[in-house]
Amino acid sequence: MILCCGEALIDMIAAPTVSGEQGFVPHSGGAIFNTAIALGRLGVPTGMLTGLSTDMFGTQLAEALQTSHVDTSHVIRSDRPTTLAFVQLQDGQARYNFVDENTAGRMLRPDDMPDQLPAVSALYFGGISLACEPCADAYASLLQRHGSERAVMLDPNIRPGFIKDQTRYRTRLNAMIAQADIVKVSDEDLDWIIPGPESLNEKVPLLLQAGPAVVIVTRGSEGASGYLADGSETSVSVKAVQVVDTVGAGDTFNAGVLAELDRSGHLTKAGLRAMKPADLNAALTLGAEVAAITVSRAGANPPWAHEL
């Protein structure tokens, strides 16, 4: 199965109350959680490794994973609180304010990571769990321990506001990029990872030289492009839909990519190195299709396979 490693949290999304004042409704979320949910709904064998609280929100998250057929045997439970992300939507774009001190997810340490992953064929990392310590070091150690034998996808989803020590973060992220087989970045992520005046097309080869077999760059409404280590590339456009909000769009896109690569047999280290542009295009196409469904409805609500 694909093991999604990273944060699961509660999105507190602003909504009017019956009195007319603004309140917040708790929705299950988190970048890695959303990808795991989307993969499970697409029928891909999927598990999640994260820290969940035993509080009411942690129970909500665990139940949501199980409802979407995500294996929870690698979930680490504790009595620490759940991470909360207060979300306000402005023109359909999400703005976040996180409450994350001393939480069940953030306080994971390298010693908490499993020694064996016998049923896991691929690993997926990303999100704020790569920026917040000590869990960032825990996931880096998990990749170091288990990534050499499995396909690895990484989406850093960089949020500069979470980065307390930029040098330490860059060092850890660069090491993880070097161990990853697929690195997915937004155009903004790429400019942060490789600062400078060079164009996107000049920066992508530099990222490929760091070690990945595949680099995927998303450009919002302009679609997504995929690049292979041999220099070939392919692109897909965004499907035109009525956008309700963009919460979970990128996370669902990643799930679509992983689902198609798994279905086609390319989700191995050797398989990714042997891919042709048409194979990558098929993965990007499914990613765009499932993301389009997600943005057409409120919140991070990925589609089930029968909805495609």
Tab-separated table of C-alpha atoms in Angstrom:
chain	number	residue	atom	x	y	z
A	1	MET	CA	0.000	0.000	0.000
A	2	ILE	CA	0.920	3.690	-0.245
A	3	LEU	CA	1.717	5.093	3.201
A	4	CYS	CA	0.930	8.804	3.583
A	5	CYS	CA	3.188	10.289	6.266
A	6	GLY	CA	2.344	13.657	7.791
A	7	GLU	CA	-0.245	15.880	9.347
A	8	ALA	CA	-3.891	15.259	10.102
A	9	LEU	CA	-5.700	18.214	11.646
A	10	ILE	CA	-9.006	19.963	12.016
A	11	ASP	CA	-9.875	22.789	9.636
A	12	MET	CA	-12.085	25.207	11.549
A	13	ILE	CA	-13.918	26.778	8.617
A	14	ALA	CA	-15.778	30.050	9.071
A	15	ALA	CA	-19.547	29.842	8.665
A	16	PRO	CA	-22.478	32.034	9.743
A	17	THR	CA	-24.459	30.928	12.790
A	18	VAL	CA	-28.221	31.095	13.198
A	19	SER	CA	-27.765	34.378	15.049
A	20	GLY	CA	-25.889	35.822	12.093
A	21	GLU	CA	-22.530	35.969	13.821
A	22	GLN	CA	-19.566	34.112	12.366
A	23	GLY	CA	-18.686	30.727	13.829
A	24	PHE	CA	-16.273	27.943	12.903
A	25	VAL	CA	-17.241	24.422	11.841
A	26	PRO	CA	-14.718	21.573	12.441
A	27	HIS	CA	-13.799	19.717	9.238
A	28	SER	CA	-11.278	16.888	9.033
A	29	GLY	CA	-8.228	17.998	7.064
A	30	GLY	CA	-4.485	18.450	6.686
A	31	ALA	CA	-2.511	18.126	3.452
A	32	ILE	CA	-1.331	14.548	3.984
A	33	PHE	CA	-4.648	13.484	5.502
A	34	ASN	CA	-6.485	14.845	2.437
A	35	THR	CA	-4.257	12.883	0.060
A	36	ALA	CA	-4.754	9.691	2.077
A	37	ILE	CA	-8.537	10.179	2.058
A	38	ALA	CA	-8.538	10.818	-1.696
A	39	LEU	CA	-6.423	7.730	-2.389
A	40	GLY	CA	-8.675	5.574	-0.223
A	41	ARG	CA	-11.776	6.834	-2.031
A	42	LEU	CA	-10.154	6.098	-5.390
A	43	GLY	CA	-9.763	2.473	-4.314
A	44	VAL	CA	-5.988	2.503	-3.883
A	45	PRO	CA	-4.644	0.484	-0.916
A	46	THR	CA	-3.583	3.308	1.402
A	47	GLY	CA	-2.436	3.815	4.970
A	48	MET	CA	-1.554	6.812	7.077
A	49	LEU	CA	1.263	7.416	9.520
A	50	THR	CA	0.539	10.394	11.750
A	51	GLY	CA	0.041	11.405	15.353
A	52	LEU	CA	-3.604	11.594	16.424
A	53	SER	CA	-5.033	12.787	19.701
A	54	THR	CA	-7.418	10.745	21.795
A	55	ASP	CA	-9.582	13.874	22.093
A	56	MET	CA	-12.876	14.375	20.229
A	57	PHE	CA	-11.117	15.817	17.173
A	58	GLY	CA	-8.616	12.969	17.006
A	59	THR	CA	-11.520	10.529	17.118
A	60	GLN	CA	-13.187	12.444	14.285
A	61	LEU	CA	-10.028	12.186	12.176
A	62	ALA	CA	-9.564	8.461	12.861
A	63	GLU	CA	-13.170	7.735	11.938
A	64	ALA	CA	-12.851	9.752	8.734
A	65	LEU	CA	-9.795	7.740	7.688
A	66	GLN	CA	-11.550	4.457	8.339
A	67	THR	CA	-14.698	5.577	6.496
A	68	SER	CA	-12.593	6.277	3.399
A	69	HIS	CA	-10.870	2.858	3.671
A	70	VAL	CA	-7.505	4.180	4.860
A	71	ASP	CA	-5.474	1.785	7.022
A	72	THR	CA	-4.778	3.289	10.461
A	73	SER	CA	-2.433	0.642	11.854
A	74	HIS	CA	0.494	3.122	11.733
A	75	VAL	CA	-1.377	5.940	13.485
A	76	ILE	CA	0.219	6.928	16.804
A	77	ARG	CA	-2.339	7.975	19.440
A	78	SER	CA	-1.622	10.220	22.433
A	79	ASP	CA	-3.487	12.468	24.863
A	80	ARG	CA	-1.901	15.618	23.404
A	81	PRO	CA	-4.339	18.016	21.681
A	82	THR	CA	-5.247	18.051	17.991
A	83	THR	CA	-3.795	20.669	15.648
A	84	LEU	CA	-6.438	23.250	14.681
A	85	ALA	CA	-6.307	25.368	11.525
A	86	PHE	CA	-8.740	28.260	11.509
A	87	VAL	CA	-9.666	28.874	7.876
A	88	GLN	CA	-11.199	31.924	6.282
A	89	LEU	CA	-12.040	31.992	2.590
A	90	GLN	CA	-11.366	35.114	0.545
A	91	ASP	CA	-12.590	34.887	-3.061
A	92	GLY	CA	-12.473	31.107	-2.745
A	93	GLN	CA	-8.838	31.093	-1.557
A	94	ALA	CA	-8.073	29.674	1.886
A	95	ARG	CA	-6.210	31.710	4.523
A	96	TYR	CA	-5.015	29.816	7.619
A	97	ASN	CA	-4.229	30.528	11.277
A	98	PHE	CA	-2.779	27.447	12.982
A	99	VAL	CA	-2.886	26.366	16.645
A	100	ASP	CA	-0.164	23.728	16.753
A	101	GLU	CA	1.853	23.923	19.972
A	102	ASN	CA	2.508	20.615	21.779
A	103	THR	CA	0.031	18.696	19.613
A	104	ALA	CA	-0.275	14.971	18.976
A	105	GLY	CA	0.932	15.363	15.403
A	106	ARG	CA	3.693	17.866	15.927
A	107	MET	CA	5.341	16.114	18.888
A	108	LEU	CA	6.196	12.890	17.038
A	109	ARG	CA	9.907	12.075	17.313
A	110	PRO	CA	12.278	9.836	15.348
A	111	ASP	CA	11.999	7.167	18.060
A	112	ASP	CA	8.262	6.917	17.298
A	113	MET	CA	8.837	5.846	13.706
A	114	PRO	CA	8.372	2.130	12.849
A	115	ASP	CA	11.354	-0.140	12.360
A	116	GLN	CA	9.580	-2.237	9.716
A	117	LEU	CA	7.066	-1.427	6.955
A	118	PRO	CA	6.365	-4.873	5.486
A	119	ALA	CA	3.152	-4.006	3.611
A	120	VAL	CA	4.238	-0.611	2.290
A	121	SER	CA	5.278	-0.233	-1.365
A	122	ALA	CA	5.435	3.588	-1.592
A	123	LEU	CA	5.816	6.566	0.743
A	124	TYR	CA	4.290	10.022	0.458
A	125	PHE	CA	5.539	13.045	2.464
A	126	GLY	CA	4.805	16.750	2.548
A	127	GLY	CA	2.909	19.613	4.093
A	128	ILE	CA	3.528	21.496	7.312
A	129	SER	CA	4.786	18.311	8.960
A	130	LEU	CA	8.080	18.902	7.115
A	131	ALA	CA	8.475	22.343	8.698
A	132	CYS	CA	7.326	21.864	12.301
A	133	GLU	CA	9.727	20.215	14.712
A	134	PRO	CA	10.149	17.681	16.168
A	135	CYS	CA	7.846	15.826	13.736
A	136	ALA	CA	9.799	17.131	10.735
A	137	ASP	CA	12.894	15.303	11.982
A	138	ALA	CA	10.782	12.204	12.617
A	139	TYR	CA	9.542	12.076	9.014
A	140	ALA	CA	13.038	12.799	7.676
A	141	SER	CA	14.342	9.855	9.687
A	142	LEU	CA	11.517	7.641	8.377
A	143	LEU	CA	12.476	8.506	4.801
A	144	GLN	CA	16.138	7.874	5.525
A	145	ARG	CA	15.307	4.496	7.052
A	146	HIS	CA	12.774	3.192	4.554
A	147	GLY	CA	12.934	5.292	1.368
A	148	SER	CA	15.708	3.454	-0.450
A	149	GLU	CA	13.524	0.382	-1.068
A	150	ARG	CA	10.260	2.140	-1.985
A	151	ALA	CA	8.961	4.745	-4.401
A	152	VAL	CA	8.825	8.140	-2.663
A	153	MET	CA	6.735	11.202	-3.532
A	154	LEU	CA	7.365	14.540	-1.838
A	155	ASP	CA	5.225	17.699	-1.934
A	156	PRO	CA	6.825	20.300	0.370
A	157	ASN	CA	3.843	22.696	0.067
A	158	ILE	CA	6.060	25.392	1.556
A	159	ARG	CA	4.533	27.818	4.058
A	160	PRO	CA	7.253	30.333	4.992
A	161	GLY	CA	5.340	31.381	8.114
A	162	PHE	CA	5.973	27.950	9.645
A	163	ILE	CA	9.717	28.020	9.104
A	164	LYS	CA	11.521	29.131	12.278
A	165	ASP	CA	15.058	28.247	11.182
A	166	GLN	CA	15.373	28.606	7.416
A	167	THR	CA	18.861	27.094	7.206
A	168	ARG	CA	17.815	24.007	9.169
A	169	TYR	CA	14.636	23.646	7.115
A	170	ARG	CA	16.454	23.982	3.784
A	171	THR	CA	19.071	21.429	4.819
A	172	ARG	CA	16.424	18.880	5.829
A	173	LEU	CA	14.237	19.548	2.774
A	174	ASN	CA	17.134	19.331	0.330
A	175	ALA	CA	18.141	15.981	1.822
A	176	MET	CA	14.577	14.681	1.420
A	177	ILE	CA	14.392	15.948	-2.178
A	178	ALA	CA	17.588	14.018	-2.948
A	179	GLN	CA	15.954	10.816	-1.655
A	180	ALA	CA	12.607	11.333	-3.412
A	181	ASP	CA	11.593	9.830	-6.749
A	182	ILE	CA	8.777	12.316	-7.443
A	183	VAL	CA	8.895	15.933	-6.279
A	184	LYS	CA	5.759	17.984	-6.802
A	185	VAL	CA	5.990	21.745	-6.316
A	186	SER	CA	3.961	24.809	-7.109
A	187	ASP	CA	5.675	27.512	-9.132
A	188	GLU	CA	5.963	29.491	-5.872
A	189	ASP	CA	7.539	26.494	-4.092
A	190	LEU	CA	10.104	26.155	-6.874
A	191	ASP	CA	11.089	29.811	-6.604
A	192	TRP	CA	11.521	29.389	-2.846
A	193	ILE	CA	13.609	26.211	-3.152
A	194	ILE	CA	15.769	27.680	-5.934
A	195	PRO	CA	15.789	31.445	-5.443
A	196	GLY	CA	17.071	33.644	-8.233
A	197	PRO	CA	16.063	35.286	-11.507
A	198	GLU	CA	16.147	32.097	-13.604
A	199	SER	CA	12.947	31.007	-15.320
A	200	LEU	CA	10.893	28.004	-14.271
A	201	ASN	CA	12.257	26.035	-17.228
A	202	GLU	CA	15.782	26.794	-16.050
A	203	LYS	CA	15.094	25.809	-12.438
A	204	VAL	CA	13.405	22.457	-13.120
A	205	PRO	CA	16.611	20.799	-14.446
A	206	LEU	CA	18.423	21.965	-11.312
A	207	LEU	CA	15.788	20.245	-9.190
A	208	LEU	CA	16.052	17.066	-11.273
A	209	GLN	CA	19.818	17.096	-10.844
A	210	ALA	CA	19.271	16.824	-7.085
A	211	GLY	CA	18.021	13.254	-7.558
A	212	PRO	CA	14.304	12.860	-8.418
A	213	ALA	CA	13.185	10.883	-11.454
A	214	VAL	CA	10.133	13.129	-11.903
A	215	VAL	CA	9.390	16.768	-11.107
A	216	ILE	CA	5.811	18.045	-11.308
A	217	VAL	CA	5.109	21.780	-11.285
A	218	THR	CA	1.589	23.105	-10.732
A	219	ARG	CA	0.682	26.628	-11.817
A	220	GLY	CA	-2.819	27.153	-10.450
A	221	SER	CA	-5.316	27.931	-13.195
A	222	GLU	CA	-2.592	27.468	-15.822
A	223	GLY	CA	-2.424	23.716	-15.253
A	224	ALA	CA	0.465	21.398	-14.420
A	225	SER	CA	3.623	20.183	-16.131
A	226	GLY	CA	5.683	17.067	-15.556
A	227	TYR	CA	9.380	16.673	-16.268
A	228	LEU	CA	11.432	13.492	-16.560
A	229	ALA	CA	15.129	13.086	-15.863
A	230	ASP	CA	15.888	12.604	-19.587
A	231	GLY	CA	14.667	16.152	-20.268
A	232	SER	CA	11.265	15.267	-21.723
A	233	GLU	CA	8.134	16.992	-20.435
A	234	THR	CA	4.367	16.987	-20.699
A	235	SER	CA	1.565	19.285	-19.576
A	236	VAL	CA	-2.149	19.211	-18.786
A	237	SER	CA	-4.635	22.035	-18.511
A	238	VAL	CA	-7.100	22.700	-15.738
A	239	LYS	CA	-10.610	21.382	-16.308
A	240	ALA	CA	-13.109	24.236	-16.407
A	241	VAL	CA	-15.507	23.991	-13.444
A	242	GLN	CA	-17.408	26.352	-11.186
A	243	VAL	CA	-14.987	26.792	-8.269
A	244	VAL	CA	-16.519	26.786	-4.787
A	245	ASP	CA	-13.185	26.850	-2.955
A	246	THR	CA	-9.653	25.507	-3.402
A	247	VAL	CA	-9.293	23.699	-0.060
A	248	GLY	CA	-7.563	20.358	-0.667
A	249	ALA	CA	-7.149	20.852	-4.424
A	250	GLY	CA	-3.412	20.197	-4.542
A	251	ASP	CA	-3.679	17.306	-2.100
A	252	THR	CA	-6.316	15.631	-4.265
A	253	PHE	CA	-4.236	16.264	-7.386
A	254	ASN	CA	-1.371	14.370	-5.740
A	255	ALA	CA	-3.688	11.468	-4.983
A	256	GLY	CA	-4.783	11.280	-8.602
A	257	VAL	CA	-1.166	11.209	-9.758
A	258	LEU	CA	-0.253	8.467	-7.294
A	259	ALA	CA	-3.395	6.458	-8.107
A	260	GLU	CA	-2.657	6.386	-11.839
A	261	LEU	CA	1.018	5.564	-11.323
A	262	ASP	CA	-0.010	2.716	-9.022
A	263	ARG	CA	-2.595	1.442	-11.506
A	264	SER	CA	-0.140	1.533	-14.423
A	265	GLY	CA	2.604	-0.250	-12.475
A	266	HIS	CA	5.017	2.700	-12.537
A	267	LEU	CA	4.985	3.418	-8.782
A	268	THR	CA	8.356	1.806	-8.138
A	269	LYS	CA	11.839	3.284	-8.296
A	270	ALA	CA	12.608	1.430	-11.521
A	271	GLY	CA	9.156	2.077	-12.965
A	272	LEU	CA	9.425	5.823	-12.472
A	273	ARG	CA	12.850	5.919	-14.119
A	274	ALA	CA	11.455	4.000	-17.111
A	275	MET	CA	8.406	6.216	-17.615
A	276	LYS	CA	7.604	7.883	-20.923
A	277	PRO	CA	5.948	11.297	-21.242
A	278	ALA	CA	2.623	9.643	-22.127
A	279	ASP	CA	2.695	7.670	-18.858
A	280	LEU	CA	3.303	10.836	-16.864
A	281	ASN	CA	0.622	12.691	-18.823
A	282	ALA	CA	-1.936	10.044	-17.850
A	283	ALA	CA	-1.051	10.560	-14.180
A	284	LEU	CA	-1.287	14.344	-14.449
A	285	THR	CA	-4.611	14.008	-16.273
A	286	LEU	CA	-6.186	11.967	-13.474
A	287	GLY	CA	-4.737	14.385	-10.922
A	288	ALA	CA	-6.380	17.302	-12.697
A	289	GLU	CA	-9.678	15.425	-13.000
A	290	VAL	CA	-10.009	14.590	-9.308
A	291	ALA	CA	-8.811	18.065	-8.270
A	292	ALA	CA	-11.498	19.643	-10.471
A	293	ILE	CA	-14.186	17.707	-8.615
A	294	THR	CA	-12.749	18.753	-5.246
A	295	VAL	CA	-12.745	22.485	-6.064
A	296	SER	CA	-16.329	22.255	-7.330
A	297	ARG	CA	-17.627	21.577	-3.808
A	298	ALA	CA	-17.031	23.022	-0.369
A	299	GLY	CA	-14.041	21.976	1.713
A	300	ALA	CA	-11.580	19.156	1.145
A	301	ASN	CA	-14.087	16.585	-0.122
A	302	PRO	CA	-12.253	14.339	-2.642
A	303	PRO	CA	-14.294	12.216	-5.065
A	304	TRP	CA	-14.972	8.523	-4.826
A	305	ALA	CA	-13.990	6.337	-7.791
A	306	HIS	CA	-17.602	6.025	-8.963
A	307	GLU	CA	-17.825	9.823	-9.342
A	308	LEU	CA	-15.135	9.983	-12.038
